[in-house]
C-alpha cells in the first residue's frame, strides 16, 4: 500500500528518481487519490512553466577562483534549524518567476581533507529572494552538508558592501547529502550591489576552511520595485496587529506586519510559561519563554482571486518578551496592479507542560498528553524517535538536552496517515545515559466571525 506523497517525493516521482518496482504502485495511487492527483497536476504545471520560460544554469567545477568570463549580453530569465533572527519555513515553491541579475565567483579552497571541495552550483535572484545552491565533490559519507547544532558559529555567511562594510543577512537552508541551498530574504536589503561571502570551517564531520564569494547586482530589479508604508492595525481576540510595509516587485509582492499578544493574552501566556518553567534550572529557562502570535490571512488580487504563497513565510520571533512580538514577512505573486489582504483569524503557540527526565534504560517510554499517547523509542545509530497519533497530536516541536545542552545533531520530521514522527540523531560526543525530553509548543487557532480586509496599495 502506498501512502500519500510529500512534495519532495512527488518531485522524485516526476523526475524518475523512484525505483522501477515502485513507479507503477505510485502511479496507481496517484490516479486513485484526489489529493495526490491534484498535487501531481500542480507540480507538472510548475515544471512545464519553468521549462518553457527559463533557461538552465550550470556552473562547471572547472571554474575556480575567478568570475565567469562570459555572461549573456541580455538578461536571462531562469526558471528547499536555519540562520535568521528567528524561523523561516522550510518549503520553497519554485513557481515564483525568477529573474537572473548576477555574476558568480566560485572558489575551491583547501581544507584538512583536500578531496572535499565546494562549488557554486546555481544562483537565482528575484525581487524578494536570493537562492544560492552549493554542491560538494569528494565526500561519500552519510552526513548532511552541515549539522545545525554545531557550537561556536563555525560556519558563517555575511553580506559585504562595495565599501567593505560587513552586515549579517537572514537566511534559511535546505540541505541534502551533497548539496545545500541557502535562501536570503531581500525584503529589508536596500543595496543594489553587494557580495555574499561564505566562510565554512566545518562541513559533514570534517574541520577545514572553505571560503568564496558570490557577487550580486540587482539594480534593475530595485528600479522596478515599489515600497508602500501601511497604516492599518487592529486588536481582536487576543492579538494586536500592526501592518508595516508592502513591497511590490515585477514578480512578487511581500508584506511585513507585526503581531503581539494583548495584555489579557500576555497575562495568560505568562502564567503558562511560569508553570512550565517552574522546575527548570536557570540555565534552561531562557530557551522556553517567549511564544508566538500569528495572523491567518489570504492575499487576493484585484479580481478577488486568492493567491498561493510563492516563497516561504518568514516569522521573526522576539524572544523573552511577555507580549511575544512577532514580525512576519511573506511573499506572493505580484499584486502591484491591485489587491488586498483578508485576515480571518489568529494562531497562538503556547507552552505546554511536557517535560520528561528519562534514561536510555526506560525506553521505549509512553506518556499521555491531552488524550494523545506519545511514544519515545531508541533506534539504531544513536537515534531517538518520538511518535504520536497524526490526527490528534497537539505537540510537534520537541527538544532533547543533556546537562542543559542540546544533545542532537540533526532532526527529521515525517508523517503518514496514522502517525507523526520526529527522529533525532544524537551528537556523537554526547554520553547518552540520561536526557530530558521537552514538548515545546502547542498551537491554538482563533477564527474571526468576519474577515478584516487590509488595503496594501
Tab-separated table of C-alpha atoms in Angstrom:
chain	number	residue	atom	x	y	z
A	1	UNK	CA	0.000	0.000	0.000
A	2	UNK	CA	1.349	3.425	-0.956
A	3	UNK	CA	0.880	6.391	1.383
A	4	UNK	CA	0.212	9.909	0.158
A	5	UNK	CA	3.338	11.540	-1.241
A	6	UNK	CA	5.046	14.655	0.051
A	7	UNK	CA	6.002	17.410	-2.396
A	8	UNK	CA	9.607	16.198	-2.380
A	9	UNK	CA	8.560	12.578	-3.033
A	10	UNK	CA	6.277	13.733	-5.834
A	11	UNK	CA	9.174	15.568	-7.476
A	12	UNK	CA	11.238	12.359	-7.170
A	13	UNK	CA	8.442	10.510	-8.994
A	14	UNK	CA	8.135	13.162	-11.714
A	15	UNK	CA	11.904	13.245	-12.228
A	16	UNK	CA	12.217	9.430	-12.352
A	17	UNK	CA	14.235	9.033	-9.142
A	18	UNK	CA	11.939	6.300	-7.811
A	19	UNK	CA	12.979	2.638	-8.112
A	20	UNK	CA	11.356	0.898	-11.064
A	21	UNK	CA	9.373	-1.547	-8.954
A	22	UNK	CA	7.702	1.304	-7.050
A	23	UNK	CA	6.851	3.519	-10.023
A	24	UNK	CA	3.767	1.505	-11.033
A	25	UNK	CA	2.432	1.380	-7.460
A	26	UNK	CA	2.852	5.136	-7.025
A	27	UNK	CA	1.277	5.830	-10.410
A	28	UNK	CA	-1.743	3.711	-9.454
A	29	UNK	CA	-2.018	5.525	-6.109
A	30	UNK	CA	-1.905	8.964	-7.753
A	31	UNK	CA	-4.690	8.031	-10.138
A	32	UNK	CA	-6.914	6.860	-7.275
A	33	UNK	CA	-6.069	9.599	-4.710
A	34	UNK	CA	-7.645	13.036	-5.183
A	35	UNK	CA	-5.046	14.840	-3.029
A	36	UNK	CA	-2.025	13.286	-4.744
A	37	UNK	CA	-3.598	13.715	-8.170
A	38	UNK	CA	-4.091	17.443	-7.503
A	39	UNK	CA	-0.510	17.811	-6.230
A	40	UNK	CA	0.814	15.898	-9.253
A	41	UNK	CA	-1.018	18.182	-11.685
A	42	UNK	CA	0.128	21.317	-9.832
A	43	UNK	CA	3.793	20.279	-9.886
A	44	UNK	CA	3.579	19.278	-13.542
A	45	UNK	CA	2.240	22.740	-14.347
A	46	UNK	CA	5.128	24.298	-12.412
A	47	UNK	CA	7.686	22.117	-14.168
A	48	UNK	CA	6.173	22.954	-17.559
A	49	UNK	CA	6.109	26.695	-16.819
A	50	UNK	CA	9.731	26.715	-15.729
A	51	UNK	CA	10.948	24.567	-18.606
A	52	UNK	CA	9.251	26.740	-21.211
A	53	UNK	CA	10.032	30.134	-19.698
A	54	UNK	CA	13.511	29.810	-18.274
A	55	UNK	CA	16.940	28.765	-19.350
A	56	UNK	CA	19.001	26.449	-17.201
A	57	UNK	CA	22.201	27.460	-15.440
A	58	UNK	CA	25.129	25.125	-14.851
A	59	UNK	CA	28.391	26.187	-13.250
A	60	UNK	CA	31.122	23.712	-14.101
A	61	UNK	CA	33.520	22.550	-11.389
A	62	UNK	CA	36.463	23.680	-13.532
A	63	UNK	CA	35.646	27.345	-12.892
A	64	UNK	CA	37.739	28.234	-9.819
A	65	UNK	CA	38.970	31.436	-8.165
A	66	UNK	CA	37.572	33.725	-10.840
A	67	UNK	CA	34.436	35.374	-12.114
A	68	UNK	CA	32.828	33.662	-15.034
A	69	UNK	CA	34.365	35.353	-18.058
A	70	UNK	CA	31.224	35.402	-20.109
A	71	UNK	CA	27.673	36.289	-19.194
A	72	UNK	CA	24.693	36.681	-21.554
A	73	UNK	CA	24.561	40.157	-23.005
A	74	UNK	CA	20.847	40.235	-22.346
A	75	UNK	CA	19.222	39.400	-19.053
A	76	UNK	CA	18.246	35.738	-18.853
A	77	UNK	CA	15.138	34.552	-17.055
A	78	UNK	CA	15.570	31.440	-15.039
A	79	UNK	CA	13.077	29.257	-14.209
A	80	UNK	CA	14.068	23.583	-0.200
A	81	UNK	CA	17.364	24.868	12.194
A	82	UNK	CA	18.236	27.983	9.936
A	83	UNK	CA	20.112	31.219	10.443
A	84	UNK	CA	17.583	34.065	10.627
A	85	UNK	CA	16.773	36.180	13.677
A	86	UNK	CA	14.133	33.518	14.015
A	87	UNK	CA	12.324	30.966	11.871
A	88	UNK	CA	11.997	30.527	8.090
A	89	UNK	CA	9.629	27.847	6.911
A	90	UNK	CA	11.368	25.081	5.069
A	91	UNK	CA	9.490	24.613	1.794
A	92	UNK	CA	10.249	26.767	-1.347
A	93	UNK	CA	7.607	26.734	-4.075
A	94	UNK	CA	9.543	27.018	-7.323
A	95	UNK	CA	6.606	28.521	-9.247
A	96	UNK	CA	7.949	32.032	-8.497
A	97	UNK	CA	9.237	33.761	-11.625
A	98	UNK	CA	12.966	34.039	-11.155
A	99	UNK	CA	14.999	36.838	-12.696
A	100	UNK	CA	18.764	36.414	-13.077
A	101	UNK	CA	20.885	39.526	-12.476
A	102	UNK	CA	24.135	38.227	-11.069
A	103	UNK	CA	27.675	37.165	-11.673
A	104	UNK	CA	29.297	34.235	-9.877
A	105	UNK	CA	32.693	33.961	-8.293
A	106	UNK	CA	33.454	30.344	-7.446
A	107	UNK	CA	36.453	29.311	-5.432
A	108	UNK	CA	37.501	25.816	-4.428
A	109	UNK	CA	39.508	26.185	-1.248
A	110	UNK	CA	41.934	23.994	0.581
A	111	UNK	CA	40.912	22.046	3.643
A	112	UNK	CA	42.220	19.444	6.039
A	113	UNK	CA	40.551	16.954	3.670
A	114	UNK	CA	41.704	18.116	0.208
A	115	UNK	CA	39.400	15.638	-1.533
A	116	UNK	CA	36.254	17.508	-0.384
A	117	UNK	CA	35.538	20.619	-2.440
A	118	UNK	CA	32.630	23.105	-2.520
A	119	UNK	CA	31.476	24.819	-5.687
A	120	UNK	CA	28.682	27.235	-6.510
A	121	UNK	CA	26.155	25.230	-8.499
A	122	UNK	CA	23.361	27.750	-9.007
A	123	UNK	CA	22.337	31.318	-8.127
A	124	UNK	CA	18.825	32.716	-8.546
A	125	UNK	CA	17.791	36.300	-7.825
A	126	UNK	CA	14.242	37.703	-7.702
A	127	UNK	CA	12.795	40.896	-6.282
A	128	UNK	CA	12.318	39.110	-2.949
A	129	UNK	CA	14.861	36.331	-2.645
A	130	UNK	CA	18.330	35.093	-3.482
A	131	UNK	CA	18.896	31.350	-3.664
A	132	UNK	CA	22.464	30.038	-3.721
A	133	UNK	CA	22.993	26.303	-4.181
A	134	UNK	CA	26.356	24.850	-3.179
A	135	UNK	CA	27.492	21.366	-4.133
A	136	UNK	CA	30.372	19.225	-2.887
A	137	UNK	CA	32.544	16.632	-4.510
A	138	UNK	CA	34.786	14.060	-2.911
A	139	UNK	CA	32.504	13.182	0.007
A	140	UNK	CA	30.704	9.813	0.019
A	141	UNK	CA	29.514	9.559	3.628
A	142	UNK	CA	26.020	9.757	5.121
A	143	UNK	CA	26.267	13.077	6.992
A	144	UNK	CA	24.293	16.087	5.801
A	145	UNK	CA	26.149	19.122	4.494
A	146	UNK	CA	26.331	20.589	7.981
A	147	UNK	CA	24.877	19.810	11.384
A	148	UNK	CA	22.958	22.740	12.749
A	149	UNK	CA	23.767	22.024	16.385
A	150	UNK	CA	27.419	22.949	15.777
A	151	UNK	CA	28.544	25.314	18.511
A	152	UNK	CA	30.899	28.229	18.146
A	153	UNK	CA	29.372	29.649	14.930
A	154	UNK	CA	31.956	27.826	12.809
A	155	UNK	CA	30.011	28.368	9.567
A	156	UNK	CA	29.252	31.930	8.547
A	157	UNK	CA	27.543	33.786	5.711
A	158	UNK	CA	27.684	37.580	5.531
A	159	UNK	CA	26.743	40.445	3.245
A	160	UNK	CA	29.644	42.691	2.212
A	161	UNK	CA	29.066	46.112	0.610
A	162	UNK	CA	31.363	47.665	-2.023
A	163	UNK	CA	32.929	49.852	0.713
A	164	UNK	CA	33.923	46.760	2.668
A	165	UNK	CA	31.243	47.116	5.347
A	166	UNK	CA	30.031	43.715	6.549
A	167	UNK	CA	26.482	43.016	7.676
A	168	UNK	CA	24.645	39.890	8.715
A	169	UNK	CA	21.890	38.645	6.416
A	170	UNK	CA	18.993	36.396	7.295
A	171	UNK	CA	18.811	33.028	5.604
A	172	UNK	CA	17.252	29.604	5.634
A	173	UNK	CA	18.935	26.448	4.406
A	174	UNK	CA	17.671	23.257	2.800
A	175	UNK	CA	20.293	20.534	2.629
A	176	UNK	CA	20.871	17.048	1.290
A	177	UNK	CA	23.919	14.830	1.477
A	178	UNK	CA	25.950	16.609	-1.183
A	179	UNK	CA	24.141	19.935	-1.662
A	180	UNK	CA	22.822	22.856	0.339
A	181	UNK	CA	20.578	25.685	-0.865
A	182	UNK	CA	20.590	28.970	1.029
A	183	UNK	CA	17.645	31.346	0.712
A	184	UNK	CA	18.222	35.010	1.582
A	185	UNK	CA	15.281	37.356	2.064
A	186	UNK	CA	15.735	40.716	0.325
A	187	UNK	CA	12.782	42.487	1.938
A	188	UNK	CA	14.971	44.603	4.230
A	189	UNK	CA	18.048	44.688	1.984
A	190	UNK	CA	18.089	48.058	0.109
A	191	UNK	CA	21.516	47.731	-1.529
A	192	UNK	CA	21.719	47.446	-5.329
A	193	UNK	CA	25.087	45.667	-5.266
A	194	UNK	CA	26.839	43.518	-2.664
A	195	UNK	CA	28.653	40.233	-2.183
A	196	UNK	CA	27.570	37.183	-0.243
A	197	UNK	CA	30.664	35.839	1.498
A	198	UNK	CA	30.660	32.215	2.661
A	199	UNK	CA	33.185	31.063	5.263
A	200	UNK	CA	32.863	27.443	6.356
A	201	UNK	CA	35.126	25.787	8.923
A	202	UNK	CA	33.145	22.587	9.408
A	203	UNK	CA	31.067	20.544	6.973
A	204	UNK	CA	29.949	16.957	7.386
A	205	UNK	CA	32.284	15.622	10.094
A	206	UNK	CA	35.313	17.472	8.719
A	207	UNK	CA	37.147	20.547	10.012
A	208	UNK	CA	38.719	22.709	7.325
A	209	UNK	CA	38.499	26.036	5.522
A	210	UNK	CA	36.188	26.820	2.601
A	211	UNK	CA	35.804	30.475	1.585
A	212	UNK	CA	34.239	32.026	-1.515
A	213	UNK	CA	32.156	34.984	-2.678
A	214	UNK	CA	29.003	35.441	-4.784
A	215	UNK	CA	28.599	38.991	-6.191
A	216	UNK	CA	25.002	40.216	-6.591
A	217	UNK	CA	23.763	43.001	-8.882
A	218	UNK	CA	20.068	43.881	-8.503
A	219	UNK	CA	19.918	47.493	-9.700
A	220	UNK	CA	17.370	46.803	-12.431
A	221	UNK	CA	15.115	44.846	-10.097
A	222	UNK	CA	15.128	47.606	-7.469
A	223	UNK	CA	14.182	50.149	-10.109
A	224	UNK	CA	11.011	48.144	-10.788
A	225	UNK	CA	10.136	47.527	-7.114
A	226	UNK	CA	7.808	49.806	-5.146
A	227	UNK	CA	7.635	50.132	-1.331
A	228	UNK	CA	4.406	51.234	0.351
A	229	UNK	CA	4.090	52.126	4.028
A	230	UNK	CA	0.885	50.737	5.501
A	231	UNK	CA	-1.167	52.475	8.159
A	232	UNK	CA	-3.594	49.815	9.252
A	233	UNK	CA	-3.936	47.990	12.566
A	234	UNK	CA	-6.498	46.194	14.683
A	235	UNK	CA	-6.842	44.475	18.048
A	236	UNK	CA	-9.021	41.379	18.284
A	237	UNK	CA	-9.380	38.083	20.169
A	238	UNK	CA	-6.037	38.134	21.958
A	239	UNK	CA	-3.785	39.715	19.340
A	240	UNK	CA	-2.730	43.215	18.372
A	241	UNK	CA	-1.808	43.532	14.669
A	242	UNK	CA	0.110	46.368	13.027
A	243	UNK	CA	0.708	46.305	9.257
A	244	UNK	CA	4.103	47.816	8.479
A	245	UNK	CA	5.006	47.716	4.797
A	246	UNK	CA	4.131	46.239	1.415
A	247	UNK	CA	6.663	45.706	-1.358
A	248	UNK	CA	5.530	45.177	-4.949
A	249	UNK	CA	8.108	43.955	-7.462
A	250	UNK	CA	7.868	42.678	-11.025
A	251	UNK	CA	7.172	39.119	-9.952
A	252	UNK	CA	6.317	39.102	-6.249
A	253	UNK	CA	4.551	41.115	-3.563
A	254	UNK	CA	5.783	40.903	0.024
A	255	UNK	CA	4.082	42.039	3.190
A	256	UNK	CA	5.516	42.765	6.604
A	257	UNK	CA	3.399	43.045	9.708
A	258	UNK	CA	3.790	42.763	13.476
A	259	UNK	CA	1.602	40.761	15.803
A	260	UNK	CA	1.722	40.591	19.565
A	261	UNK	CA	-0.406	39.402	22.442
A	262	UNK	CA	-2.897	41.781	24.019
A	263	UNK	CA	-2.488	42.373	27.755
A	264	UNK	CA	-5.062	39.719	28.665
A	265	UNK	CA	-3.468	37.106	26.414
A	266	UNK	CA	0.019	38.076	27.580
A	267	UNK	CA	-1.032	37.522	31.184
A	268	UNK	CA	-2.434	34.115	30.295
A	269	UNK	CA	0.736	33.124	28.436
A	270	UNK	CA	2.916	34.435	31.258
A	271	UNK	CA	1.121	32.115	33.696
A	272	UNK	CA	1.570	29.206	31.312
A	273	UNK	CA	5.284	29.941	30.973
A	274	UNK	CA	5.708	30.240	34.754
A	275	UNK	CA	4.034	26.876	35.262
A	276	UNK	CA	6.034	25.195	32.515
A	277	UNK	CA	9.428	26.507	33.630
A	278	UNK	CA	8.860	26.246	37.378
A	279	UNK	CA	11.213	23.292	37.899
A	280	UNK	CA	13.764	24.115	35.195
A	281	UNK	CA	17.321	25.120	36.090
A	282	UNK	CA	18.121	28.766	35.412
A	283	UNK	CA	20.373	27.722	32.528
A	284	UNK	CA	17.342	26.329	30.682
A	285	UNK	CA	14.634	28.889	31.445
A	286	UNK	CA	15.503	31.432	28.754
A	287	UNK	CA	15.061	28.876	25.987
A	288	UNK	CA	11.422	28.281	26.869
A	289	UNK	CA	9.856	31.729	27.235
A	290	UNK	CA	8.551	33.999	24.511
A	291	UNK	CA	5.839	32.443	22.357
A	292	UNK	CA	4.284	33.392	19.046
A	293	UNK	CA	1.089	35.024	17.879
A	294	UNK	CA	0.481	34.980	14.126
A	295	UNK	CA	-2.411	36.134	11.996
A	296	UNK	CA	-4.182	33.894	9.485
A	297	UNK	CA	-4.911	35.610	6.196
A	298	UNK	CA	-5.343	35.327	2.447
A	299	UNK	CA	-3.903	37.557	-0.258
A	300	UNK	CA	-6.364	38.434	-3.027
A	301	UNK	CA	-5.622	40.114	-6.341
A	302	UNK	CA	-7.656	42.911	-7.893
A	303	UNK	CA	-10.216	40.384	-9.163
A	304	UNK	CA	-10.722	38.764	-5.751
A	305	UNK	CA	-8.764	35.610	-6.565
A	306	UNK	CA	-6.920	34.100	-3.604
A	307	UNK	CA	-3.201	33.704	-4.344
A	308	UNK	CA	-0.948	30.908	-3.148
A	309	UNK	CA	2.229	31.807	-1.305
A	310	UNK	CA	5.195	31.696	-3.670
A	311	UNK	CA	8.049	31.960	-1.159
A	312	UNK	CA	8.136	30.640	2.450
A	313	UNK	CA	6.737	32.674	5.285
A	314	UNK	CA	9.471	34.213	7.428
A	315	UNK	CA	8.490	34.652	11.057
A	316	UNK	CA	10.810	36.770	13.194
A	317	UNK	CA	10.168	35.989	16.855
A	318	UNK	CA	11.338	38.415	19.502
A	319	UNK	CA	12.057	36.132	22.459
A	320	UNK	CA	11.791	36.816	26.189
A	321	UNK	CA	9.083	39.439	25.804
A	322	UNK	CA	5.817	38.932	27.689
A	323	UNK	CA	3.874	40.166	24.668
A	324	UNK	CA	5.707	37.812	22.275
A	325	UNK	CA	6.219	40.258	19.401
A	326	UNK	CA	6.356	38.582	16.025
A	327	UNK	CA	7.213	40.155	12.690
A	328	UNK	CA	6.139	38.162	9.653
A	329	UNK	CA	7.310	38.602	6.076
A	330	UNK	CA	5.583	36.563	3.403
A	331	UNK	CA	5.638	36.637	-0.374
A	332	UNK	CA	3.018	36.059	-3.056
A	333	UNK	CA	2.693	36.563	-6.820
A	334	UNK	CA	2.732	40.287	-7.562
A	335	UNK	CA	-0.446	42.311	-6.985
A	336	UNK	CA	1.112	45.628	-7.989
A	337	UNK	CA	-1.972	46.306	-10.131
A	338	UNK	CA	-4.340	45.954	-7.177
A	339	UNK	CA	-5.161	43.582	-4.322
A	340	UNK	CA	-5.701	43.275	-0.581
A	341	UNK	CA	-5.189	41.089	2.489
A	342	UNK	CA	-8.136	39.298	4.065
A	343	UNK	CA	-7.428	38.496	7.739
A	344	UNK	CA	-9.666	35.733	9.059
A	345	UNK	CA	-8.090	34.541	12.316
A	346	UNK	CA	-5.054	34.084	14.512
A	347	UNK	CA	-2.713	31.298	15.596
A	348	UNK	CA	-1.099	31.107	19.024
A	349	UNK	CA	1.838	28.947	20.004
A	350	UNK	CA	1.675	28.383	23.746
A	351	UNK	CA	3.972	26.500	26.138
A	352	UNK	CA	2.955	23.037	27.279
A	353	UNK	CA	3.731	21.118	30.434
A	354	UNK	CA	5.527	18.250	28.679
A	355	UNK	CA	8.938	17.651	30.239
A	356	UNK	CA	10.234	14.151	30.935
A	357	UNK	CA	13.567	13.256	32.506
A	358	UNK	CA	14.437	9.853	31.058
A	359	UNK	CA	17.182	7.273	30.960
A	360	UNK	CA	18.000	5.077	27.992
A	361	UNK	CA	17.053	2.030	30.074
A	362	UNK	CA	13.465	3.361	30.291
A	363	UNK	CA	12.967	3.273	26.526
A	364	UNK	CA	10.581	2.597	24.897
A	365	UNK	CA	8.610	5.054	27.033
A	366	UNK	CA	4.995	6.181	26.592
A	367	UNK	CA	3.044	9.053	28.113
A	368	UNK	CA	-0.304	10.742	27.508
A	369	UNK	CA	-0.907	14.440	26.977
A	370	UNK	CA	-4.431	15.732	26.293
A	371	UNK	CA	-5.726	12.267	25.359
A	372	UNK	CA	-2.910	11.648	22.865
A	373	UNK	CA	-0.400	8.873	23.508
A	374	UNK	CA	3.243	9.704	22.727
A	375	UNK	CA	5.933	7.037	22.435
A	376	UNK	CA	9.693	7.571	22.763
A	377	UNK	CA	11.946	4.912	21.224
A	378	UNK	CA	15.679	4.316	20.933
A	379	UNK	CA	16.590	3.443	17.338
A	380	UNK	CA	19.887	2.158	15.933
A	381	UNK	CA	22.744	4.569	15.185
A	382	UNK	CA	22.138	6.831	18.215
A	383	UNK	CA	18.681	7.951	17.155
A	384	UNK	CA	15.670	8.785	19.338
A	385	UNK	CA	12.181	8.857	17.842
A	386	UNK	CA	9.002	10.451	19.232
A	387	UNK	CA	5.732	9.349	17.614
A	388	UNK	CA	2.066	10.221	18.148
A	389	UNK	CA	-1.361	9.933	16.542
A	390	UNK	CA	-1.328	12.145	13.440
A	391	UNK	CA	-4.976	13.170	13.843
A	392	UNK	CA	-4.951	14.270	17.479
A	393	UNK	CA	-1.406	15.382	18.226
A	394	UNK	CA	-1.026	18.888	19.674
A	395	UNK	CA	2.769	18.903	20.046
A	396	UNK	CA	5.047	18.742	17.026
A	397	UNK	CA	8.073	20.630	18.327
A	398	UNK	CA	10.477	18.651	20.521
A	399	UNK	CA	13.916	19.093	22.037
A	400	UNK	CA	16.387	16.801	23.788
A	401	UNK	CA	19.016	18.099	26.209
A	402	UNK	CA	21.821	16.533	28.224
A	403	UNK	CA	23.424	18.572	31.007
A	404	UNK	CA	21.468	21.669	29.877
A	405	UNK	CA	22.835	21.485	26.328
A	406	UNK	CA	21.167	20.492	23.068
A	407	UNK	CA	22.074	16.847	22.565
A	408	UNK	CA	21.247	16.265	18.905
A	409	UNK	CA	22.894	16.970	15.563
A	410	UNK	CA	20.037	16.519	13.111
A	411	UNK	CA	16.276	16.045	13.269
A	412	UNK	CA	13.785	14.582	10.810
A	413	UNK	CA	10.015	15.086	10.821
A	414	UNK	CA	7.751	12.801	8.816
A	415	UNK	CA	4.096	11.869	8.887
A	416	UNK	CA	1.806	9.237	7.423
A	417	UNK	CA	-1.913	8.592	7.671
A	418	UNK	CA	-1.606	7.201	11.196
A	419	UNK	CA	1.411	8.750	12.927
A	420	UNK	CA	3.653	11.795	13.250
A	421	UNK	CA	7.342	11.025	13.785
A	422	UNK	CA	10.246	13.197	14.940
A	423	UNK	CA	13.619	11.438	14.812
A	424	UNK	CA	16.759	12.929	16.400
A	425	UNK	CA	20.305	11.812	15.714
A	426	UNK	CA	22.255	12.330	18.934
A	427	UNK	CA	25.584	14.157	18.863
A	428	UNK	CA	28.373	11.576	18.806
A	429	UNK	CA	30.167	13.401	21.647
A	430	UNK	CA	27.172	13.077	23.999
A	431	UNK	CA	27.137	10.319	26.616
A	432	UNK	CA	23.510	9.277	26.244
A	433	UNK	CA	22.767	7.632	29.581
A	434	UNK	CA	20.035	10.089	30.565
A	435	UNK	CA	18.363	13.053	28.893
A	436	UNK	CA	15.436	15.454	29.187
A	437	UNK	CA	12.682	15.475	26.553
A	438	UNK	CA	10.737	18.717	26.056
A	439	UNK	CA	7.500	19.261	24.162
A	440	UNK	CA	7.824	22.950	23.466
A	441	UNK	CA	4.705	24.363	21.891
A	442	UNK	CA	1.043	23.805	21.347
A	443	UNK	CA	-0.957	25.590	18.666
A	444	UNK	CA	-4.320	27.241	19.263
A	445	UNK	CA	-6.403	28.705	16.420
A	446	UNK	CA	-8.975	31.511	16.731
A	447	UNK	CA	-11.207	32.339	13.768
A	448	UNK	CA	-12.983	35.701	13.423
A	449	UNK	CA	-16.705	35.947	12.661
A	450	UNK	CA	-15.968	38.278	9.741
A	451	UNK	CA	-12.688	38.696	7.826
A	452	UNK	CA	-10.849	42.011	8.132
A	453	UNK	CA	-9.766	43.436	4.766
A	454	UNK	CA	-6.494	45.394	4.578
A	455	UNK	CA	-5.602	47.506	1.551
A	456	UNK	CA	-1.948	47.229	0.524
A	457	UNK	CA	-1.707	49.950	-2.165
